[in-house]
Amino acid sequence: MELEGKVAMVTGGAHRVGRAILLALARAGADVVLHYNRAEAEALATRAEAQALGRRVLLVRADLSRVEDIESMFAEVRRTFPALHVHVNSAAIMEAQPVDEVTAADWDRTLDLNLRAPFFCAQHAARLMPQGGVIINIADVAGLQPWARYPVHSVSKAGVVMLTQVLARALAPRIRVNAVAPGPVAKPPGLAAERWQAVTQRMPLKREGAPQDIAQAVLYLVQAEFVTGTILTVDGGAHLV
């Protein structure tokens, strides 16, 4: 898919990886829908950057753990743009917790945002893609291998992997659905700097990735017309060790 004149939406698009994805889509020619929840200052700054590229930008605020907020958000998108062509589920949380300290509230908070929200966002996005489109989920290598320090996050991202494959089957051939599974790109909250350095030094490439690496993977999946149901790992070779 060529992005010139198309509309792309990114949840969690205000900062970090989501910001890099949104700006990459804008540079490629797409008008963009920038979702955020709490990061208002970052959202306004990212909107200004995308507008400076000559793109239309719709800024939408929503708590994606609330299905009614998701419905309202997509109603606003529908009022602004006639169709959606690309949707990226990037919003997520990641909390380090020992298994024996996880509460039901912890579980619900993570699963609601990391897994339930991508499902309902994809459902609504697909309804705005009558002529076809692309949905991309940002998974995590923690969904492909167990991360005992982040148990609920790891389970939620494993769900995103299966969600991607289910949606790819269910929405084909009209809509392609893929996922990117980032590795060490941004230091997880709660992880000491020296431990983070040790993690990156064990990797074959001996360095952490950048948000732009994930954005490039998203652009590839947008443009790769014969790819669906794929989980693209972008981890500097960390899965090899």
mmCIF file of C-alpha atoms in Angstrom:
data_model
loop_
_atom_site.group_PDB
_atom_site.id
_atom_site.type_symbol
_atom_site.label_atom_id
_atom_site.label_comp_id
_atom_site.label_asym_id
_atom_site.label_seq_id
_atom_site.Cartn_x
_atom_site.Cartn_y
_atom_site.Cartn_z
ATOM 1 C CA MET A 1 0.000 0.000 0.000
ATOM 2 C CA GLU A 2 1.279 3.433 -0.931
ATOM 3 C CA LEU A 3 0.491 5.919 1.829
ATOM 4 C CA GLU A 4 0.165 9.164 -0.111
ATOM 5 C CA GLY A 5 -3.377 10.426 0.454
ATOM 6 C CA LYS A 6 -4.239 7.632 2.894
ATOM 7 C CA VAL A 7 -5.276 7.859 6.564
ATOM 8 C CA ALA A 8 -3.344 6.055 9.303
ATOM 9 C CA MET A 9 -4.184 5.807 12.992
ATOM 10 C CA VAL A 10 -1.789 5.040 15.855
ATOM 11 C CA THR A 11 -2.856 4.388 19.432
ATOM 12 C CA GLY A 12 -0.341 5.604 21.969
ATOM 13 C CA GLY A 13 1.072 7.823 19.250
ATOM 14 C CA ALA A 14 2.251 10.689 21.457
ATOM 15 C CA HIS A 15 5.645 9.423 22.528
ATOM 16 C CA ARG A 16 8.272 6.664 22.433
ATOM 17 C CA VAL A 17 7.634 3.938 19.839
ATOM 18 C CA GLY A 18 4.125 5.154 18.978
ATOM 19 C CA ARG A 19 5.433 8.616 18.148
ATOM 20 C CA ALA A 20 8.119 7.202 15.854
ATOM 21 C CA ILE A 21 5.514 5.108 14.040
ATOM 22 C CA LEU A 22 3.089 7.994 13.619
ATOM 23 C CA LEU A 23 5.747 10.355 12.248
ATOM 24 C CA ALA A 24 7.075 7.683 9.884
ATOM 25 C CA LEU A 25 3.578 7.189 8.467
ATOM 26 C CA ALA A 26 3.174 10.955 8.109
ATOM 27 C CA ARG A 27 6.527 11.263 6.313
ATOM 28 C CA ALA A 28 5.391 8.518 3.945
ATOM 29 C CA GLY A 29 2.382 10.635 2.952
ATOM 30 C CA ALA A 30 -0.464 9.641 5.268
ATOM 31 C CA ASP A 31 -2.798 11.921 7.159
ATOM 32 C CA VAL A 32 -2.832 10.652 10.728
ATOM 33 C CA VAL A 33 -5.039 10.046 13.741
ATOM 34 C CA LEU A 34 -2.992 10.476 16.916
ATOM 35 C CA HIS A 35 -4.469 8.798 19.970
ATOM 36 C CA TYR A 36 -3.262 9.568 23.476
ATOM 37 C CA ASN A 37 -4.587 9.328 27.006
ATOM 38 C CA ARG A 38 -2.465 11.139 29.613
ATOM 39 C CA ALA A 39 0.531 12.405 27.618
ATOM 40 C CA GLU A 40 -1.100 15.637 26.450
ATOM 41 C CA ALA A 41 2.063 17.743 26.160
ATOM 42 C CA GLU A 42 3.803 15.053 24.121
ATOM 43 C CA ALA A 43 0.692 14.599 21.967
ATOM 44 C CA LEU A 44 0.558 18.301 21.131
ATOM 45 C CA ALA A 45 4.260 18.312 20.251
ATOM 46 C CA THR A 46 3.915 15.247 18.033
ATOM 47 C CA ARG A 47 0.859 16.742 16.339
ATOM 48 C CA ALA A 48 2.876 19.867 15.533
ATOM 49 C CA GLU A 49 5.652 17.753 14.006
ATOM 50 C CA ALA A 50 3.202 15.866 11.804
ATOM 51 C CA GLN A 51 1.459 19.076 10.748
ATOM 52 C CA ALA A 52 4.836 20.558 9.813
ATOM 53 C CA LEU A 53 5.089 17.732 7.277
ATOM 54 C CA GLY A 54 1.928 19.041 5.623
ATOM 55 C CA ARG A 55 -0.375 16.341 6.988
ATOM 56 C CA ARG A 56 -3.847 16.565 8.463
ATOM 57 C CA VAL A 57 -3.776 15.419 12.077
ATOM 58 C CA LEU A 58 -6.756 14.400 14.188
ATOM 59 C CA LEU A 59 -5.890 14.346 17.890
ATOM 60 C CA VAL A 60 -8.112 12.034 19.949
ATOM 61 C CA ARG A 61 -8.001 11.383 23.669
ATOM 62 C CA ALA A 62 -9.356 8.135 25.072
ATOM 63 C CA ASP A 63 -8.866 5.672 27.905
ATOM 64 C CA LEU A 64 -8.603 2.477 25.872
ATOM 65 C CA SER A 65 -9.328 0.319 28.910
ATOM 66 C CA ARG A 66 -12.918 1.582 28.545
ATOM 67 C CA VAL A 67 -14.793 0.114 25.580
ATOM 68 C CA GLU A 68 -17.117 3.129 25.517
ATOM 69 C CA ASP A 69 -14.083 5.391 25.027
ATOM 70 C CA ILE A 70 -12.976 3.256 22.093
ATOM 71 C CA GLU A 71 -16.429 3.583 20.530
ATOM 72 C CA SER A 72 -16.434 7.368 20.985
ATOM 73 C CA MET A 73 -12.921 7.649 19.579
ATOM 74 C CA PHE A 74 -13.788 5.827 16.377
ATOM 75 C CA ALA A 75 -17.003 7.817 16.015
ATOM 76 C CA GLU A 76 -14.829 10.943 15.973
ATOM 77 C CA VAL A 77 -12.519 9.385 13.391
ATOM 78 C CA ARG A 78 -15.529 8.534 11.220
ATOM 79 C CA ARG A 79 -16.796 12.116 11.405
ATOM 80 C CA THR A 80 -13.428 13.473 10.274
ATOM 81 C CA PHE A 81 -12.237 11.032 7.618
ATOM 82 C CA PRO A 82 -14.287 9.062 5.083
ATOM 83 C CA ALA A 83 -12.174 5.931 5.566
ATOM 84 C CA LEU A 84 -9.241 4.506 7.476
ATOM 85 C CA HIS A 85 -6.469 2.659 5.636
ATOM 86 C CA VAL A 86 -3.924 1.773 8.336
ATOM 87 C CA HIS A 87 -4.452 1.154 12.039
ATOM 88 C CA VAL A 88 -1.585 0.513 14.480
ATOM 89 C CA ASN A 89 -2.264 -0.753 18.001
ATOM 90 C CA SER A 90 0.711 0.605 19.925
ATOM 91 C CA ALA A 91 -0.676 1.736 23.304
ATOM 92 C CA ALA A 92 0.380 -0.553 26.156
ATOM 93 C CA ILE A 93 1.630 -0.706 29.716
ATOM 94 C CA MET A 94 4.446 -2.810 31.153
ATOM 95 C CA GLU A 95 4.849 -3.380 34.882
ATOM 96 C CA ALA A 96 7.470 -5.483 36.669
ATOM 97 C CA GLN A 97 5.873 -7.616 39.400
ATOM 98 C CA PRO A 98 6.695 -10.903 41.120
ATOM 99 C CA VAL A 99 4.074 -13.532 40.307
ATOM 100 C CA ASP A 100 3.047 -13.886 43.951
ATOM 101 C CA GLU A 101 2.313 -10.157 44.237
ATOM 102 C CA VAL A 102 0.059 -9.750 41.182
ATOM 103 C CA THR A 103 -3.482 -8.719 42.119
ATOM 104 C CA ALA A 104 -6.697 -9.023 40.153
ATOM 105 C CA ALA A 105 -6.574 -5.257 39.609
ATOM 106 C CA ASP A 106 -3.038 -5.535 38.196
ATOM 107 C CA TRP A 107 -4.156 -8.306 35.854
ATOM 108 C CA ASP A 108 -7.230 -6.430 34.647
ATOM 109 C CA ARG A 109 -5.360 -3.147 34.155
ATOM 110 C CA THR A 110 -2.760 -4.755 31.898
ATOM 111 C CA LEU A 111 -5.034 -7.117 29.983
ATOM 112 C CA ASP A 112 -7.661 -4.432 29.399
ATOM 113 C CA LEU A 113 -5.165 -2.113 27.714
ATOM 114 C CA ASN A 114 -2.720 -4.570 26.161
ATOM 115 C CA LEU A 115 -5.144 -7.178 24.805
ATOM 116 C CA ARG A 116 -8.814 -6.240 25.037
ATOM 117 C CA ALA A 117 -8.263 -2.751 23.614
ATOM 118 C CA PRO A 118 -6.380 -3.963 20.503
ATOM 119 C CA PHE A 119 -9.241 -6.359 19.757
ATOM 120 C CA PHE A 120 -11.961 -3.722 19.927
ATOM 121 C CA CYS A 121 -9.815 -1.107 18.183
ATOM 122 C CA ALA A 122 -9.216 -3.581 15.358
ATOM 123 C CA GLN A 123 -12.944 -4.348 15.224
ATOM 124 C CA HIS A 124 -13.836 -0.677 14.826
ATOM 125 C CA ALA A 125 -10.932 0.024 12.469
ATOM 126 C CA ALA A 126 -12.007 -2.800 10.162
ATOM 127 C CA ARG A 127 -15.459 -1.224 9.849
ATOM 128 C CA LEU A 128 -13.766 1.906 8.475
ATOM 129 C CA MET A 129 -11.868 -0.102 5.843
ATOM 130 C CA PRO A 130 -14.588 -1.079 3.341
ATOM 131 C CA GLN A 131 -12.120 -1.071 0.452
ATOM 132 C CA GLY A 132 -9.379 -2.834 2.386
ATOM 133 C CA GLY A 133 -6.610 -1.841 4.734
ATOM 134 C CA VAL A 134 -3.863 -2.903 7.100
ATOM 135 C CA ILE A 135 -3.908 -3.491 10.856
ATOM 136 C CA ILE A 136 -0.616 -3.800 12.724
ATOM 137 C CA ASN A 137 -0.300 -4.791 16.359
ATOM 138 C CA ILE A 138 2.776 -3.940 18.392
ATOM 139 C CA ALA A 139 3.455 -7.161 20.275
ATOM 140 C CA ASP A 140 6.685 -7.861 22.174
ATOM 141 C CA VAL A 141 9.340 -10.560 22.356
ATOM 142 C CA ALA A 142 7.907 -11.056 25.865
ATOM 143 C CA GLY A 143 4.912 -12.583 24.096
ATOM 144 C CA LEU A 144 7.143 -15.136 22.384
ATOM 145 C CA GLN A 145 9.237 -16.158 25.408
ATOM 146 C CA PRO A 146 8.389 -16.021 29.126
ATOM 147 C CA TRP A 147 9.540 -12.957 31.044
ATOM 148 C CA ALA A 148 9.160 -13.947 34.694
ATOM 149 C CA ARG A 149 9.778 -10.364 35.916
ATOM 150 C CA TYR A 150 6.842 -9.112 33.804
ATOM 151 C CA PRO A 151 4.318 -11.973 34.050
ATOM 152 C CA VAL A 152 1.104 -10.155 33.188
ATOM 153 C CA HIS A 153 2.735 -8.167 30.399
ATOM 154 C CA SER A 154 4.198 -11.355 28.932
ATOM 155 C CA VAL A 155 0.812 -13.096 28.991
ATOM 156 C CA SER A 156 -0.907 -10.071 27.447
ATOM 157 C CA LYS A 157 1.564 -9.877 24.575
ATOM 158 C CA ALA A 158 1.276 -13.614 23.927
ATOM 159 C CA GLY A 159 -2.410 -12.890 23.511
ATOM 160 C CA VAL A 160 -1.607 -10.128 21.023
ATOM 161 C CA VAL A 161 0.378 -12.636 18.954
ATOM 162 C CA MET A 162 -2.607 -14.992 18.736
ATOM 163 C CA LEU A 163 -5.012 -12.081 18.220
ATOM 164 C CA THR A 164 -2.948 -11.035 15.209
ATOM 165 C CA GLN A 165 -3.191 -14.485 13.661
ATOM 166 C CA VAL A 166 -6.909 -14.815 14.391
ATOM 167 C CA LEU A 167 -7.664 -11.423 12.853
ATOM 168 C CA ALA A 168 -5.507 -12.217 9.828
ATOM 169 C CA ARG A 169 -7.658 -15.284 9.144
ATOM 170 C CA ALA A 170 -10.953 -13.590 9.966
ATOM 171 C CA LEU A 171 -10.433 -10.368 7.989
ATOM 172 C CA ALA A 172 -8.717 -11.773 4.897
ATOM 173 C CA PRO A 173 -8.629 -11.064 2.020
ATOM 174 C CA ARG A 174 -9.911 -7.513 2.526
ATOM 175 C CA ILE A 175 -7.621 -6.558 5.407
ATOM 176 C CA ARG A 176 -4.082 -7.707 6.172
ATOM 177 C CA VAL A 177 -3.124 -8.080 9.831
ATOM 178 C CA ASN A 178 0.447 -8.406 11.107
ATOM 179 C CA ALA A 179 2.443 -7.672 14.246
ATOM 180 C CA VAL A 180 5.851 -6.325 15.144
ATOM 181 C CA ALA A 181 7.519 -7.865 18.201
ATOM 182 C CA PRO A 182 10.128 -5.410 19.486
ATOM 183 C CA GLY A 183 13.037 -6.554 21.593
ATOM 184 C CA PRO A 184 15.257 -4.237 23.667
ATOM 185 C CA VAL A 185 14.250 -0.861 22.229
ATOM 186 C CA ALA A 186 13.462 1.250 25.282
ATOM 187 C CA LYS A 187 14.420 0.342 28.836
ATOM 188 C CA PRO A 188 11.433 -1.212 30.612
ATOM 189 C CA PRO A 189 10.172 0.600 33.706
ATOM 190 C CA GLY A 190 11.574 -0.863 36.898
ATOM 191 C CA LEU A 191 14.707 -2.280 35.281
ATOM 192 C CA ALA A 192 18.028 -0.976 36.587
ATOM 193 C CA ALA A 193 20.325 0.695 34.056
ATOM 194 C CA GLU A 194 23.160 -1.760 34.671
ATOM 195 C CA ARG A 195 20.839 -4.730 34.123
ATOM 196 C CA TRP A 196 19.590 -3.134 30.902
ATOM 197 C CA GLN A 197 23.163 -2.722 29.698
ATOM 198 C CA ALA A 198 23.869 -6.366 30.490
ATOM 199 C CA VAL A 199 20.816 -7.410 28.457
ATOM 200 C CA THR A 200 21.885 -5.433 25.401
ATOM 201 C CA GLN A 201 25.488 -6.634 25.599
ATOM 202 C CA ARG A 202 24.333 -10.265 25.411
ATOM 203 C CA MET A 203 22.657 -9.582 22.075
ATOM 204 C CA PRO A 204 24.469 -10.357 18.812
ATOM 205 C CA LEU A 205 24.287 -6.691 17.743
ATOM 206 C CA LYS A 206 25.546 -5.507 21.165
ATOM 207 C CA ARG A 207 23.233 -2.505 21.390
ATOM 208 C CA GLU A 208 19.664 -1.499 22.088
ATOM 209 C CA GLY A 209 17.328 -0.646 19.253
ATOM 210 C CA ALA A 210 15.616 2.662 18.569
ATOM 211 C CA PRO A 211 11.923 3.507 18.130
ATOM 212 C CA GLN A 212 12.721 4.228 14.476
ATOM 213 C CA ASP A 213 13.650 0.558 14.005
ATOM 214 C CA ILE A 214 10.104 -0.416 14.926
ATOM 215 C CA ALA A 215 8.674 2.323 12.708
ATOM 216 C CA GLN A 216 10.628 0.958 9.744
ATOM 217 C CA ALA A 217 9.208 -2.503 10.399
ATOM 218 C CA VAL A 218 5.690 -1.055 10.456
ATOM 219 C CA LEU A 219 6.274 0.688 7.122
ATOM 220 C CA TYR A 220 7.461 -2.585 5.617
ATOM 221 C CA LEU A 221 4.333 -4.413 6.775
ATOM 222 C CA VAL A 222 2.112 -1.628 5.446
ATOM 223 C CA GLN A 223 3.699 -1.910 2.023
ATOM 224 C CA ALA A 224 4.180 -5.712 1.830
ATOM 225 C CA GLU A 225 1.014 -6.697 -0.035
ATOM 226 C CA PHE A 226 1.593 -10.484 0.216
ATOM 227 C CA VAL A 227 2.247 -10.604 3.965
ATOM 228 C CA THR A 228 -0.458 -11.321 6.543
ATOM 229 C CA GLY A 229 -0.559 -13.164 9.852
ATOM 230 C CA THR A 230 3.165 -12.580 10.383
ATOM 231 C CA ILE A 231 4.918 -11.678 13.629
ATOM 232 C CA LEU A 232 8.016 -9.691 12.647
ATOM 233 C CA THR A 233 10.635 -9.827 15.415
ATOM 234 C CA VAL A 234 12.852 -6.747 15.652
ATOM 235 C CA ASP A 235 15.207 -7.495 18.524
ATOM 236 C CA GLY A 236 18.825 -7.206 17.393
ATOM 237 C CA GLY A 237 19.116 -10.992 17.385
ATOM 238 C CA ALA A 238 18.227 -11.344 21.072
ATOM 239 C CA HIS A 239 16.088 -14.415 20.310
ATOM 240 C CA LEU A 240 19.248 -16.248 19.191
ATOM 241 C CA VAL A 241 20.856 -16.277 22.640
#
